[in-house]
Coordinates of C-alpha atoms and ligand atoms in Angstrom, one line a residue:
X1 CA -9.0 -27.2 -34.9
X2 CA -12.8 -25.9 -35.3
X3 CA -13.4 -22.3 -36.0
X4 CA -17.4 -20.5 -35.9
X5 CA -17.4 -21.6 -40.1
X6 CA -17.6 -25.4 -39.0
X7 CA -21.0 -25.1 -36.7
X8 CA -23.8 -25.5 -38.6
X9 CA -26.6 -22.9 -38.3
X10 CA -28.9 -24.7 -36.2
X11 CA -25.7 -24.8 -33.6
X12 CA -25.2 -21.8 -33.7
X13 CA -29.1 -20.8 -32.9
X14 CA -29.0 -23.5 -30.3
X15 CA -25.9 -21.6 -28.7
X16 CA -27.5 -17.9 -28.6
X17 CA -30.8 -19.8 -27.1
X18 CA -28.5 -21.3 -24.4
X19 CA -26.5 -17.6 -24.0
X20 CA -29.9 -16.3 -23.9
X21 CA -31.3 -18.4 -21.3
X22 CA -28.0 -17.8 -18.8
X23 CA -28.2 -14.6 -19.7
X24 CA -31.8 -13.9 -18.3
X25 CA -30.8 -16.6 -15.4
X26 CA -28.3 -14.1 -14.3
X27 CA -29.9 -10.9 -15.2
X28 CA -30.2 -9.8 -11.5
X29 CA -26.6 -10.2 -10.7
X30 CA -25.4 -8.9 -13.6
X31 CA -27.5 -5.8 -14.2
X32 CA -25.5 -3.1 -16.1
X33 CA -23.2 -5.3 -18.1
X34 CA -24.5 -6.5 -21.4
X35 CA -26.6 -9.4 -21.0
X36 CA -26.8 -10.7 -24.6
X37 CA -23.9 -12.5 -25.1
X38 CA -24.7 -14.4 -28.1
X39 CA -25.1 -10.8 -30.1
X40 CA -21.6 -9.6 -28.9
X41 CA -19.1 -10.4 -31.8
X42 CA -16.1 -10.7 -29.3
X43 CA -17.1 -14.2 -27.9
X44 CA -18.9 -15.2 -30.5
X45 CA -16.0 -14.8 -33.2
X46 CA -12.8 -16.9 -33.2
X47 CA -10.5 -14.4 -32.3
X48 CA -7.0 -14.2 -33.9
X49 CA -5.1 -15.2 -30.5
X50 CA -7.0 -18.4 -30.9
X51 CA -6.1 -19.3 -34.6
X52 CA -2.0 -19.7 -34.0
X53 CA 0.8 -20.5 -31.9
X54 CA 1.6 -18.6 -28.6
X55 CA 4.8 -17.5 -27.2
X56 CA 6.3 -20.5 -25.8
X57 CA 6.4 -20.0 -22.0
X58 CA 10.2 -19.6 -22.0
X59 CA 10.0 -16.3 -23.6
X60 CA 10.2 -14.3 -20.6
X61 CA 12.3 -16.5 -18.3
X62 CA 11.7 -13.3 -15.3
X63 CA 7.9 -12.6 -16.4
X64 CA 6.3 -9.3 -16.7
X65 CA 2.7 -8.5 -16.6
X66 CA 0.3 -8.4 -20.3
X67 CA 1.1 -5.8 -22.3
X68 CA -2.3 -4.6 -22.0
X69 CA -1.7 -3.7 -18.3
X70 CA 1.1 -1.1 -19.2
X71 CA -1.5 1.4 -17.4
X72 CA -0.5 -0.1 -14.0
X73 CA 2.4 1.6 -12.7
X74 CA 3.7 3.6 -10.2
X75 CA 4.0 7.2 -10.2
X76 CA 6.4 9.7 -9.7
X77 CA 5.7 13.5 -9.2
X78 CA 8.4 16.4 -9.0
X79 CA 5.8 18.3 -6.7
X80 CA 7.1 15.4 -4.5
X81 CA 11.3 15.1 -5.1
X82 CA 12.9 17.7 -3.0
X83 CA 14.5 19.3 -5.9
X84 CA 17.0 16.5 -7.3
X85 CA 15.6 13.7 -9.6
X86 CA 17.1 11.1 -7.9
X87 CA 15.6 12.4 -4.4
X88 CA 12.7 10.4 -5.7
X89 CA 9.3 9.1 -4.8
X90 CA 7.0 6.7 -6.5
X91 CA 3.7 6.6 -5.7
X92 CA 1.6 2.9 -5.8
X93 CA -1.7 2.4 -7.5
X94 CA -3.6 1.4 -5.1
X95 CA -7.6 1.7 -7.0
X96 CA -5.7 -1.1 -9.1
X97 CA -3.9 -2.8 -6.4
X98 CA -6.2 -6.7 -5.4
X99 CA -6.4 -8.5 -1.9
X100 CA -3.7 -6.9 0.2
X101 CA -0.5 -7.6 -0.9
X102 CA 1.4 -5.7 -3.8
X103 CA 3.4 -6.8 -6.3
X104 CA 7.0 -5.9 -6.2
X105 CA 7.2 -3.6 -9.6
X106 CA 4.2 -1.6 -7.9
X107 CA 6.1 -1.0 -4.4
X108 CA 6.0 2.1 -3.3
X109 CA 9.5 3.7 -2.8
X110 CA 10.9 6.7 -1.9
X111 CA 14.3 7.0 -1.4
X112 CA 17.0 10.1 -0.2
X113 CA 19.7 9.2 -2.1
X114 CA 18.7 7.2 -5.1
X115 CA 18.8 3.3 -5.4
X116 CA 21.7 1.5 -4.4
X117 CA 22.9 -1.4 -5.6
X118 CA 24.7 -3.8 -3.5
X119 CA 26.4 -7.0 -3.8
X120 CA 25.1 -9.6 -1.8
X121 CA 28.7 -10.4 -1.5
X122 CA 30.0 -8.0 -0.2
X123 CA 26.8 -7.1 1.9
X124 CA 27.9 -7.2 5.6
X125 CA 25.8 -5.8 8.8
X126 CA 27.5 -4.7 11.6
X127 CA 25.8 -5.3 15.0
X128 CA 27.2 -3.8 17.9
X129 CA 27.3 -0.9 20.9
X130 CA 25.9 -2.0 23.9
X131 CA 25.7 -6.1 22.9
X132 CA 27.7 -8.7 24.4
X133 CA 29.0 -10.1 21.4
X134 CA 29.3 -7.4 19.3
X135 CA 29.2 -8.7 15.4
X136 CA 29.5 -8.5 11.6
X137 CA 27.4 -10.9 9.3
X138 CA 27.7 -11.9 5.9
X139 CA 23.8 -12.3 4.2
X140 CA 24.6 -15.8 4.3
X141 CA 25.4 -16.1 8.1
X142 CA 22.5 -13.8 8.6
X143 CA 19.9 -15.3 6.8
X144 CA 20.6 -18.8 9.3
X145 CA 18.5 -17.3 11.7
X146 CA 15.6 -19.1 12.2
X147 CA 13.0 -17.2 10.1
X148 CA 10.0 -15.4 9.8
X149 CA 7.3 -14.4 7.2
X150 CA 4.8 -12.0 8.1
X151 CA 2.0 -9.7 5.9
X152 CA 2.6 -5.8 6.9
X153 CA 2.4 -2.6 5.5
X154 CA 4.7 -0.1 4.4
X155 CA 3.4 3.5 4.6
X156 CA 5.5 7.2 4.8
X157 CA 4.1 9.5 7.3
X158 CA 3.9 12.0 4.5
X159 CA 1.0 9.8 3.2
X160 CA -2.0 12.2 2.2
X161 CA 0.4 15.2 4.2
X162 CA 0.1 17.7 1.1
X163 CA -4.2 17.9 2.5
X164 CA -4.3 19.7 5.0
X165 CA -5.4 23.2 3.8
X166 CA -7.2 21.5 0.9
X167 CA -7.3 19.0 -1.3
X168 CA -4.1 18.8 -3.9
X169 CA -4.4 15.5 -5.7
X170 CA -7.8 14.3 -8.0
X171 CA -6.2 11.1 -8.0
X172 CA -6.0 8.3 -5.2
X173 CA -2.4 6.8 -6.1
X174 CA -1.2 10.5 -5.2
X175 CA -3.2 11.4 -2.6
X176 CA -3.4 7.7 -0.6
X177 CA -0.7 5.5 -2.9
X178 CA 2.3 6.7 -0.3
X179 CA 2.2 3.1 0.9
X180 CA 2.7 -0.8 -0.1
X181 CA 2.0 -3.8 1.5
X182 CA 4.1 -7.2 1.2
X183 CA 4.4 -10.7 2.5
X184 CA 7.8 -10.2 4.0
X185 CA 10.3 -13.0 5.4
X186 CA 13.3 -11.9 7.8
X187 CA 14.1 -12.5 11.3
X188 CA 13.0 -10.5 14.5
X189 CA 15.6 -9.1 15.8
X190 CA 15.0 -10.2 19.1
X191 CA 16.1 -13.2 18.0
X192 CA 19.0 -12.1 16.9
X193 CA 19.7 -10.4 20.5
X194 CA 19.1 -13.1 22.2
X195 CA 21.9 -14.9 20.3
X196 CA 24.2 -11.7 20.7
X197 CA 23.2 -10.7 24.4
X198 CA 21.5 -7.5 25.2
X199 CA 23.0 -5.1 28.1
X200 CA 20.8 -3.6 30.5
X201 CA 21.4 -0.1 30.1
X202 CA 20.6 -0.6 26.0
X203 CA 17.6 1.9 25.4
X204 CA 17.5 2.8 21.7
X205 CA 18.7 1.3 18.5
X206 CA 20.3 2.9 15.4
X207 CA 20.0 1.8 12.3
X208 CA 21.9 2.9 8.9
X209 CA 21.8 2.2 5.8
X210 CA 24.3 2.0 3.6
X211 CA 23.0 4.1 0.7
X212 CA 24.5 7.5 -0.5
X213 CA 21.9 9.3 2.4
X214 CA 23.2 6.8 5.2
X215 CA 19.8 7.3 6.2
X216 CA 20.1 7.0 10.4
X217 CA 17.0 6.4 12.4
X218 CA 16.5 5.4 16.3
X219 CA 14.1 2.9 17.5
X220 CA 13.1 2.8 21.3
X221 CA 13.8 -1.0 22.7
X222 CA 10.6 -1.9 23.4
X223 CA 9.9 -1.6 19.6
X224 CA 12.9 -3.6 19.1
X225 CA 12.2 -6.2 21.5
X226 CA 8.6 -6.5 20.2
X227 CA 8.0 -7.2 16.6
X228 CA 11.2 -5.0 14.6
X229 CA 12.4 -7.4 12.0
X230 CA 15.2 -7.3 9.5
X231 CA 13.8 -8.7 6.2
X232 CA 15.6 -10.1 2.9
X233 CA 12.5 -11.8 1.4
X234 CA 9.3 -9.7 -0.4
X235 CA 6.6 -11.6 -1.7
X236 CA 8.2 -14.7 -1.8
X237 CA 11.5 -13.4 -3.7
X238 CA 14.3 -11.0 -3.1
X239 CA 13.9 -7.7 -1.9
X240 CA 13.8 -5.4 -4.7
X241 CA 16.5 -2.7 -4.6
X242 CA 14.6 0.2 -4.6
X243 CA 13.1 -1.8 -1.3
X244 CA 16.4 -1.9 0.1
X245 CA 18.0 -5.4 -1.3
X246 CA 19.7 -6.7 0.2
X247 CA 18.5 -6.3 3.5
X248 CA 16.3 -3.8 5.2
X249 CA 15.0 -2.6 8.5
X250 CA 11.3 -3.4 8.9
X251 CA 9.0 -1.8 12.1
X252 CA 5.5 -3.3 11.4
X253 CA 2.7 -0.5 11.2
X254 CA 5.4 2.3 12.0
X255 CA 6.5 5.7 10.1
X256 CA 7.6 4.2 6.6
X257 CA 10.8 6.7 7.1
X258 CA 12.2 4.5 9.8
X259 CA 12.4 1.2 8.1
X260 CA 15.9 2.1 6.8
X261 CA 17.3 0.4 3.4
X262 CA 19.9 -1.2 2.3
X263 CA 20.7 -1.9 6.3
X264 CA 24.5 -1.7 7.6
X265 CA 24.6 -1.2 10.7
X266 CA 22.6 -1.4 14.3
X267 CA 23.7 0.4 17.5
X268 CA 22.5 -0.3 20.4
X269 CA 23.2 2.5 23.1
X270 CA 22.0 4.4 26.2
X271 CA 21.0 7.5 24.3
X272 CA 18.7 8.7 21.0
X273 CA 21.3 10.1 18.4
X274 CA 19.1 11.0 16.5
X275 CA 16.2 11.5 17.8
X276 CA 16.4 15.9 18.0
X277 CA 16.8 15.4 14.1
X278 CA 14.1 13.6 13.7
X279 CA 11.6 15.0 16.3
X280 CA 11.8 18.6 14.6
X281 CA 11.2 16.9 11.3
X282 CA 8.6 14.4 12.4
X283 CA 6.5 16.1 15.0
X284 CA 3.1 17.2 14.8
X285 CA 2.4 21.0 15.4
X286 CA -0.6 22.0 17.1
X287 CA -2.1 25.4 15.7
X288 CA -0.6 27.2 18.9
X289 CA 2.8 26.9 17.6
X290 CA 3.5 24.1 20.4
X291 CA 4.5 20.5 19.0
X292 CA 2.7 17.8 19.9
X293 CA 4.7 14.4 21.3
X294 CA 6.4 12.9 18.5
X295 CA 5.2 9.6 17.9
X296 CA 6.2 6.9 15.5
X297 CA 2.8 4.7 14.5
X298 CA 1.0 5.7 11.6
X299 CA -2.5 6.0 12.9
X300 CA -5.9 3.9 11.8
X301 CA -6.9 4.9 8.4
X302 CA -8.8 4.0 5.2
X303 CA -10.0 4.7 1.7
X304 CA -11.9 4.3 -0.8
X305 CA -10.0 3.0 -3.5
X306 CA -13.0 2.2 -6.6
X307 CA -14.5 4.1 -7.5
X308 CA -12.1 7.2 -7.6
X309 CA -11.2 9.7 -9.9
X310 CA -8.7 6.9 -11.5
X311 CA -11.8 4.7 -11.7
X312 CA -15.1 6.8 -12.5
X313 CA -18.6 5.1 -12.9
X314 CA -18.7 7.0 -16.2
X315 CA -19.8 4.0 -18.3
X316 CA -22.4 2.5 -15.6
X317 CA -25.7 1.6 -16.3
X318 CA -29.0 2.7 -14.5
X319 CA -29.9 -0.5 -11.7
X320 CA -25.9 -1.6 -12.0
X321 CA -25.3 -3.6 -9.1
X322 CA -21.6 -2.6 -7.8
X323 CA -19.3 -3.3 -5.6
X324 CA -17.3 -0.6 -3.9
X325 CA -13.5 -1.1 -2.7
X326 CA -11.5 0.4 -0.3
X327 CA -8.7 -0.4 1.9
X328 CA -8.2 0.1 5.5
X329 CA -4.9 -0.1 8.1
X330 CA -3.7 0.6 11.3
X331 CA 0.1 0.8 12.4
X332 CA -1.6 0.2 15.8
X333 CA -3.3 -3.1 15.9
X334 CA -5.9 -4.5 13.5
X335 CA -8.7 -3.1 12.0
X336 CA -12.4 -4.1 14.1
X337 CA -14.5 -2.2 11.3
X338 CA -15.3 0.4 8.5
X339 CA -18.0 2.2 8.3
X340 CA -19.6 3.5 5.0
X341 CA -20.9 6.8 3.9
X342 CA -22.6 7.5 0.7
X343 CA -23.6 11.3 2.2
X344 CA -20.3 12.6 3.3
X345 CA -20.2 11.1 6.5
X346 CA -24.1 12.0 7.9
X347 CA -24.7 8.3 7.9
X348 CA -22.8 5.7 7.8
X349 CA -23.6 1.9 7.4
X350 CA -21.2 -1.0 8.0
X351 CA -18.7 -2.2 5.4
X352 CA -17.7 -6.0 5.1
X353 CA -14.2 -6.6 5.4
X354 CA -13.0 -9.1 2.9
X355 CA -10.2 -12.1 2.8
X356 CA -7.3 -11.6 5.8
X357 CA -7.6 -9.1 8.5
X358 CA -4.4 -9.0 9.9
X359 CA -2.7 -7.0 12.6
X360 CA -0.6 -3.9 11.1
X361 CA -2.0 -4.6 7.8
X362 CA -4.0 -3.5 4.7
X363 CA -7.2 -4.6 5.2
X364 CA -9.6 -5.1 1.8
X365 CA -13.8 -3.9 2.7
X366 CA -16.2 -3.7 0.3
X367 CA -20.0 -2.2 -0.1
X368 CA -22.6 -3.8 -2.6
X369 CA -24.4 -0.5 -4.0
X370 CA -27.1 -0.8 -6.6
X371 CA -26.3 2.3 -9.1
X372 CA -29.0 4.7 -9.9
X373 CA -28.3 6.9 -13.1
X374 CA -27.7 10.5 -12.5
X375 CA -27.5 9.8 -8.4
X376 CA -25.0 12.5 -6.5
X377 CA -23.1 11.1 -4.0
X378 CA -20.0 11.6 -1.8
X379 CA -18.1 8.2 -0.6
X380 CA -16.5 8.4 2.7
X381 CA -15.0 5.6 4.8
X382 CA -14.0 5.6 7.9
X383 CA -12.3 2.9 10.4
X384 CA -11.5 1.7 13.5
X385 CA -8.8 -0.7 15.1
X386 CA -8.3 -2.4 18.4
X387 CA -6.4 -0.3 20.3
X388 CA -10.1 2.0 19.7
X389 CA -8.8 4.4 17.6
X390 CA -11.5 5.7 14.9
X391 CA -9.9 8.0 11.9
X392 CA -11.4 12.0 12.4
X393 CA -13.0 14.0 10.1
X394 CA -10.6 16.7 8.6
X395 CA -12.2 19.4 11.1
X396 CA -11.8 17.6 14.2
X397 CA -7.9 16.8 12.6
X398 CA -6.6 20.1 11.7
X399 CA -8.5 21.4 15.0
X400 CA -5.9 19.4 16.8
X401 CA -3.0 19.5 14.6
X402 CA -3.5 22.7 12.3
X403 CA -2.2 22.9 9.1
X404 CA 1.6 22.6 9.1
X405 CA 2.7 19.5 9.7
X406 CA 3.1 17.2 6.4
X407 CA 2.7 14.0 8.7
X408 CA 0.4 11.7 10.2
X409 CA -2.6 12.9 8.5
X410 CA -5.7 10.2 8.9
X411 CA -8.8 11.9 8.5
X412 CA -11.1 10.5 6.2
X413 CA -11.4 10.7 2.4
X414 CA -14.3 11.9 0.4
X415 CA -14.9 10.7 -3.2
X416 CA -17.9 13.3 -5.0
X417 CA -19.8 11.1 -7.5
X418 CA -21.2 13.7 -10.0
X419 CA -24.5 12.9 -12.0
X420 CA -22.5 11.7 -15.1
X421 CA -20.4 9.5 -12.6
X422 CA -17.0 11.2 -12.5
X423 CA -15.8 11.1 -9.5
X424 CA -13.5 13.8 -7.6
X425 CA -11.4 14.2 -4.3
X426 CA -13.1 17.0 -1.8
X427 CA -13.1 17.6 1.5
X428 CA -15.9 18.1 3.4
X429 CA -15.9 20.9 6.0
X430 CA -18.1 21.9 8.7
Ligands
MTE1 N1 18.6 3.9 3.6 C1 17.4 4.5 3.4 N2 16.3 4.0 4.0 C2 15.1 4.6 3.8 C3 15.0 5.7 2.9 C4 16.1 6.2 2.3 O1 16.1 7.2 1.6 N3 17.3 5.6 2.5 N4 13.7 6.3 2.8 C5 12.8 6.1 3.9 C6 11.4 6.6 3.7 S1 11.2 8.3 3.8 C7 10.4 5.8 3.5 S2 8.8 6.3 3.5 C8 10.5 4.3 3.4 C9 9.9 3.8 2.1 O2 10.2 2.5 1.9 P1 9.9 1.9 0.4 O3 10.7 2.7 -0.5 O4 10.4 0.5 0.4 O5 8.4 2.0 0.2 O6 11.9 3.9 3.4 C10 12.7 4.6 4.3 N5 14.0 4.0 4.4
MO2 MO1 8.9 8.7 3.7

């Protein structure tokens, strides 16, 4: 093998001309990042990974990400556990999430009653109530279904609810990481009823779960019968168990809450059980005392997700030409656009949306900013979605909604970019 020792001199000179020249080739798009490469030690010496044997692939037969990403986990936060530690919630880092999918150790999961863990064999779901056939299938007998795999968000209502009053969180995996997204593969379950026979007078479904909360949610039918799946696969694998292996309910762009885990059982009946339950913990109060409908959608939203205060611009470089991130959603439809701020949301410019955009799904946008040194700004997104729905500021929000609900809160997000290029979570009010 040849090492840096073996290159004669004039090699080497003729390798820092020829870093040299790309360097100043590239100059433009590279502005801010060190441009002479053939004075930077780290490529230009042989490193010690490169002088001996690696791990032979086999050494992690289930792999795990480099070491050197051991920064990139989820989060959990007592603020957030009702009181018991296994009441839990673990928030995803999103500023470090790519594209729109996330990988399954980064899910976000928030769970009542811990993580189950079930046996796939002895896993059985129970269909019945107002069906024809009324029935109870292995995993195996379920999963013969003819399939589907679809790209959809998972996000709690809760998601950003601790901002009302003010901002709580300098971080965006607390204050926006309340929400994962996955390549899921299941079955709709009107495919299911059409196999089973669906009564007239059927109205609602109940789902369970079969976790120590027997977490019990209603769906209205026409949810059902649109796109409501029950899902086994997550990213091309398993669920995970804190996702709800082995089976869970999945409502595409709806309340994260309703998608119970660890699925045993759907009813279909006449009447909401639950629904008084979960309308006094799930609506929206208006400042007026009175509630507002309850409604189950989370509502067009969007972020800025780098910089943030996870990823500051402390290290840029005057003229740096960089690319700011964010993602956007809508439990409604798809996303039609985001619009950019760099003031706070006086003027906006549009943002280009990047790769898939997908109904009921993260959507990745991006902004090419050139970076001026000492420059005060305040990032602010703000989207829109086909069923014309465009996210409020936080005035026009809490003047609707006030300040005590936790849920369904979508105004948009302001990142402050100091002159040393921190960056921090405010709120701009009127
Ligand atoms: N069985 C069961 N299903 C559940 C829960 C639970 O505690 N038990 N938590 C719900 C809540 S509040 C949310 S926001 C979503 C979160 O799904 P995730 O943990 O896969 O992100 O699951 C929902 N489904
Ligand atoms: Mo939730």
């Amino acid at each position: 093998m040849k090492n840096n020792d073996s290159l004669s001199n004039e090699k080497k000179l003729d390798r820092r001309d020829f870093f040299r020249k790309t360097a100043a080739l590239s100059a433009t798009a590279l502005a801010g990042t060190s441009i002479f490469a053939a004075d930077d030690d780290a490529i230009m010496k042989m490193p010690e990974w490169a002088t001996k044997w690696g791990d032979p692939v086999t050494t992690n037969m289930y792999g795990v990400p480099s070491a050197y990403e051991h920064n990139v986990t989820r989060r959990g936060t007592e603020l957030l556990s009702s009181g018991n530690f296994r009441a839990s919630i673990a928030v995803t880092p999103i500023h470090e999430s790519k594209g729109i999918i996330t990988p399954n150790g980064l899910f976000f999961s928030r769970s009542h009653g811990g993580t189950a863990h079930i046996d796939p064999e002895e896993y059985r779901l129970m269909i019945h109530g107002l069906v024809e056939k009324p029935i109870v299938l292995t995993l195996a007998e379920l999963k013969r279904y003819p399939s589907v795999t679809r790209i959809h968000f998972i996000e709690c209502p809760a998601n950003g609810g601790q901002e009302w009053r003010a901002t709580q969180f300098n971080s965006v995996q607390f204050a926006k990481g309340f929400m994962a997204s996955a390549e899921w593969t299941g079955v709709y379950i009107k495919t299911i009823l059409e196999d089973l026979g669906i009564k007239p007078d059927a109205q609602w479904m109940l789902a369970e779960g079969g976790d120590s909360s027997k977490m019990g949610r209603t769906v209205p039918m026409d949810k059902v019968l649109d796109d409501a799946m029950i899902v086994w696969g997550q990213n091309g694998e398993a669920l995970r168990p804190e996702q709800g292996y082995p089976v869970r309910l999945l409502l595409p762009g709806w309340e994260g809450n309703l998608c119970v885990k660890w699925l045993r059982r759907l009813e279909f009946g006449a009447e909401p059980w639950y629904c008084k339950e979960e309308t006094s913990k799930y609506t929206a109060l208006k400042p007026s005392g009175k509630a507002i409908q309850h409604f189950y959608a989370n509502e067009v939203n969007s972020t800025v997700t780098s910089p943030s205060p996870e990823i500051p611009w402390t290290d840029l470089k005057d003229g740096a030409v960089i690319e700011i991130e964010g993602l956007a959603w809508s439990g409604m439809g798809t996303i039609t656009g985001v619009d950019f701020s760099l003031d706070g949301g006086n003027t906006y410019v549009q943002a280009e949306l990047k790769g898939l955009v997908l109904p009921k799904s993260w959507t990745r946008w991006s902004y090419m900013h050139t970076y001026k040194k000492g420059e005060k700004l305040y990032l602010t997104s703000r989207a829109s979605d086909d069923a014309g729905y465009i996210q409020p500021t936080i005035d026009q929000e809490t003047a609707v909604m006030g300040v005590e609900s936790v849920y369904h809160r979508n105004a948009v997000e302001t990142w402050e970019v100091t002159e040393n290029g921190e960056v921090n979570h405010v709120q701009i009010r009127s």
